[in-house]
Each structure stands twice: as structure tokens, then as C-alpha cells.
Amino acid sequence: MGPQEIKPGIWWVGVVDWNLRNFHGYSQTYQGTTYNAYLVLDDTITLFDTVSWKYREEFMCQVAQVVEPEKIDQIVVNHAEPDHAGSLPYVVDRTRPQKIYSSRVADKFIRGRFSSQDWPLEVVENGQTISLGKRSVQFAETRMLHWPDSMVSFIPEEKLLISQDAFGQNIASSERFDDWIAWPELKKEMAHYFANIILPYSARVPKALEAIQALGWDIEMIAPDHGLILKEHVGDAVAAYQEFAAQKPEKKAVIFYDTMWESTEKIAEALASGLTAQGISVKLYHLKSWHHSDVMAQVWNAAAVVVGSPTHNNNIMPLVADMLTYMQGLRPKNKLGLAFGSYGWSGESPGILSRWLQEIGAEQPLDPVKVQHVPGHEKYREIVSTAESLARHIEDKVRQTSSR
Ligand code: FEO
């Protein structure tokens, strides 16, 4: 995709990574992604962010279609993660900018990562404004959203927020704007991104949005570093971020498990059946078929996480440990938990899973479901009855949380 003018004198000069499936080594993307970078042509010429090192040559080709690279006066590094700053050495070498602006933490990261002794690095403070000529740029730090170096740039004359990872989505497309996609699909991709990258820092999101509101920024367009530029859904996206960050539980349970000889799977299905009969929406994930990032994309607004594993070598199955480790790092809030598992003789897995749920902070109002060998008809009824109890706890939790 060639460069595209998104506002008069402001160009998208990013790269589309159509075939990416593994985002940052931990999250699945089904629609690739983009590494967005923006070029502002004013009395001075400013480049906002770069792209991953892998695409450095395509990127410079994009830039060169708009302006001779050596005419770039300054580079703004909103975020120093390699998918946006990875090409910096290549770009700096070819553009020789007069200034490279970044937050104080990004400055440290750049100095730590690159041989940047002769780079004209300059720290910008939270709230600082620089002039580009007819336009200006205001900076706001958005620490831990999602790195400590993260900041956003606002061009008030254009009502344009360049938001780095915030409001990003992993969507590779020939279109640059959000006017061709239905909002539910865009929101789903935004939620997948948020749930796997920003979720641990949810509490900072409303504070960051309040801080931006206090700065009086009138935002008409949001240009993130991944996916589509928002012009039709700016208000929807801000509301969605508030919703994702609140993690308000819905009448929904996410059941995930692994199984050896299908006994644990039978328990999972019995639990799903009991919950569904009580009006609870269920997402059922056999972890050999689903990636941990897809499970997390459903956990953020679920009232309950229900986790199962057979006992294997006095422990749990490796894919379940993977899922729990991943979930623990993402620190979801407001969850009920229930552990379950089958066993042949020693039967440790439900207890181990219950301890994991405790560490994740999930309330466990019910004892783990434990089945020796295969659940027969009586046991099946017992499991369904446990699911019905869990459904009542889910109803209570949803009621309590929505009345807060
Ligand atoms: Fe898209 Fe945190 O880098």
C-alpha cells in the first residue's frame, strides 16, 4: 500500500503486514496488522514513529514517495517498542534529523537499545508543546499504556490524536480509515488487542482519558500505530476503552480445559449445559484447539472463569498451565472461579487449579468438581447442579457489580 494523505499535509506512511499471525510472540492475529507511521509536512517536516526493522526498506520507500527522507527535520517516538522504533537506526542514518523527541523513559530505552550516542535525542515533558510551523504538537504521557515510555501526540490545529498502541487493532487492509468496517467487528478486534496487551493496566485507562479531557483536546480523528485510523468511531472507541477497562462482569462464563481421554471434556460439557440452561452465555475452549489470546479476548467481561484439567503426573496438563500463566500476567478483575478435573488414582489437578484461581484473584464460592474415571449419569446430574449453583453466583455478581 502506498502512502495516503489522511488530512491535508499529513500522510500515513506505514506498512501493512498482511500475513502476520503471531503478534509479539504471544497474541494471535487473524487479520495481520499494520505498523502505522505519520508524516506531517509543515514549515518543518516531522515523522511520528517508524516501523518494525523487518520493514525498514519498504518504510523508507513509503516516506520517499512523499518527501525526500533527508528533508525530515524531526522524529517523534511515541513508543519505543521494536514494532515502532525498530527501524530507528536505519531511519536516523538516512534522514539525519535535527531532533528526536520522546518521553524521558523512551529516551532511556532508546539509549539502552541503540548505538545512539550521536543522535539528537530530546526529552519532552508531559503537557509540553512544540511548534511545527503553522501547526503544533502537544504531548501527554500515558505511562504503562502499555509500556512505561508510552506517550501520545495531539495536533490541535487538525484535531488529530496520534495515539501509538492505544485504540489499535490488528487489522491489515487496503483501507486506512474505519468507514468500511462494521463497528461490532472493529470493536471485537479492539477488544482482542486490549484484552491481550492493555488489560493489566486497565485502572490507568480512565485516568488517562480524564487527563486528556482536562487538557481540553478536541479530538476528531485518532491515528493509532496499528490498524485503522478512526474518524467515524472516535466516540465509540473512547466509550469502548472505558468499557474494556471497567471489566464489568456480564452473565457469561468462559470454560477452558485440556483433556486426555475425554473425561475432563465431559465435565466441561456438563458444566456448559447446566450454565446455559440457567441463561448464562458460555464460551467453551478446548485448549488444543484455541490460542490463549483468543480465550483472553472473552475473559475481560466474563463473570466466571471455569478451568479444567485431568491429573497428569500429579499435576495439570501443560496447555492449562500455559493459559493460567498467561491469564495471571494479564490480571483480569471481577471474576468468579471454578476448578474441575478428572483423575485415575491420585487426583491433584482440581486442587492445583483452585490454587491458581486463588492467585489470579477469582472468588471461588464452590468446591472444585472432581471426578474419578468417567462421569456416569449420577455424577453428570451433580455436575449440572454445581453449574446451576454457579449460575446463581454469576447472577448475584452481575447484580452487585451493576448496582455499584
Ligand atoms: Fe505496537 Fe507496544 O507496540
Short mmCIF file of N, CA, C and O and ligand atoms in Angstrom, two decimals, residues 23-24 79 81 83-84 146-147 165 193 226, ligand 1:
data_model
loop_
_atom_site.label_atom_id
_atom_site.label_comp_id
_atom_site.label_asym_id
_atom_site.label_seq_id
_atom_site.Cartn_x
_atom_site.Cartn_y
_atom_site.Cartn_z
N PHE A 23 1.51 -12.10 16.93
CA PHE A 23 1.77 -10.71 17.26
C PHE A 23 2.61 -10.65 18.53
O PHE A 23 2.15 -11.07 19.61
N HIS A 24 3.82 -10.19 18.43
CA HIS A 24 4.74 -10.00 19.57
C HIS A 24 5.08 -11.31 20.29
O HIS A 24 5.49 -11.29 21.46
N HIS A 79 6.52 5.68 21.27
CA HIS A 79 6.61 4.40 21.98
C HIS A 79 7.83 3.67 21.41
O HIS A 79 7.99 3.58 20.18
N GLU A 81 8.78 0.46 21.63
CA GLU A 81 8.76 -0.98 21.37
C GLU A 81 9.23 -1.23 19.93
O GLU A 81 8.99 -0.40 19.04
N ASP A 83 8.29 -2.75 17.36
CA ASP A 83 7.42 -2.68 16.18
C ASP A 83 7.23 -1.24 15.71
O ASP A 83 6.75 -1.01 14.59
N HIS A 84 7.63 -0.27 16.53
CA HIS A 84 7.52 1.15 16.13
C HIS A 84 8.86 1.86 16.09
O HIS A 84 9.01 2.82 15.36
N HIS A 146 0.96 0.93 26.89
CA HIS A 146 1.12 -0.19 27.79
C HIS A 146 2.56 -0.38 28.28
O HIS A 146 2.84 -1.35 28.98
N TRP A 147 3.45 0.53 27.91
CA TRP A 147 4.82 0.50 28.41
C TRP A 147 5.06 1.76 29.24
O TRP A 147 4.33 2.75 29.06
N ASP A 165 -0.06 2.74 20.57
CA ASP A 165 -0.82 1.48 20.60
C ASP A 165 -2.28 1.65 21.01
O ASP A 165 -3.12 0.80 20.72
N TYR A 193 -7.26 -6.85 21.10
CA TYR A 193 -5.99 -6.14 21.32
C TYR A 193 -5.90 -5.69 22.79
O TYR A 193 -4.90 -5.92 23.47
N HIS A 226 -1.46 0.80 15.08
CA HIS A 226 -1.86 -0.47 14.44
C HIS A 226 -3.28 -0.34 13.92
O HIS A 226 -4.17 0.16 14.63
FE1 FEO B 1 2.70 -1.75 18.98
FE2 FEO B 1 3.62 -1.73 22.17
O1 FEO B 1 3.94 -1.78 20.36
#
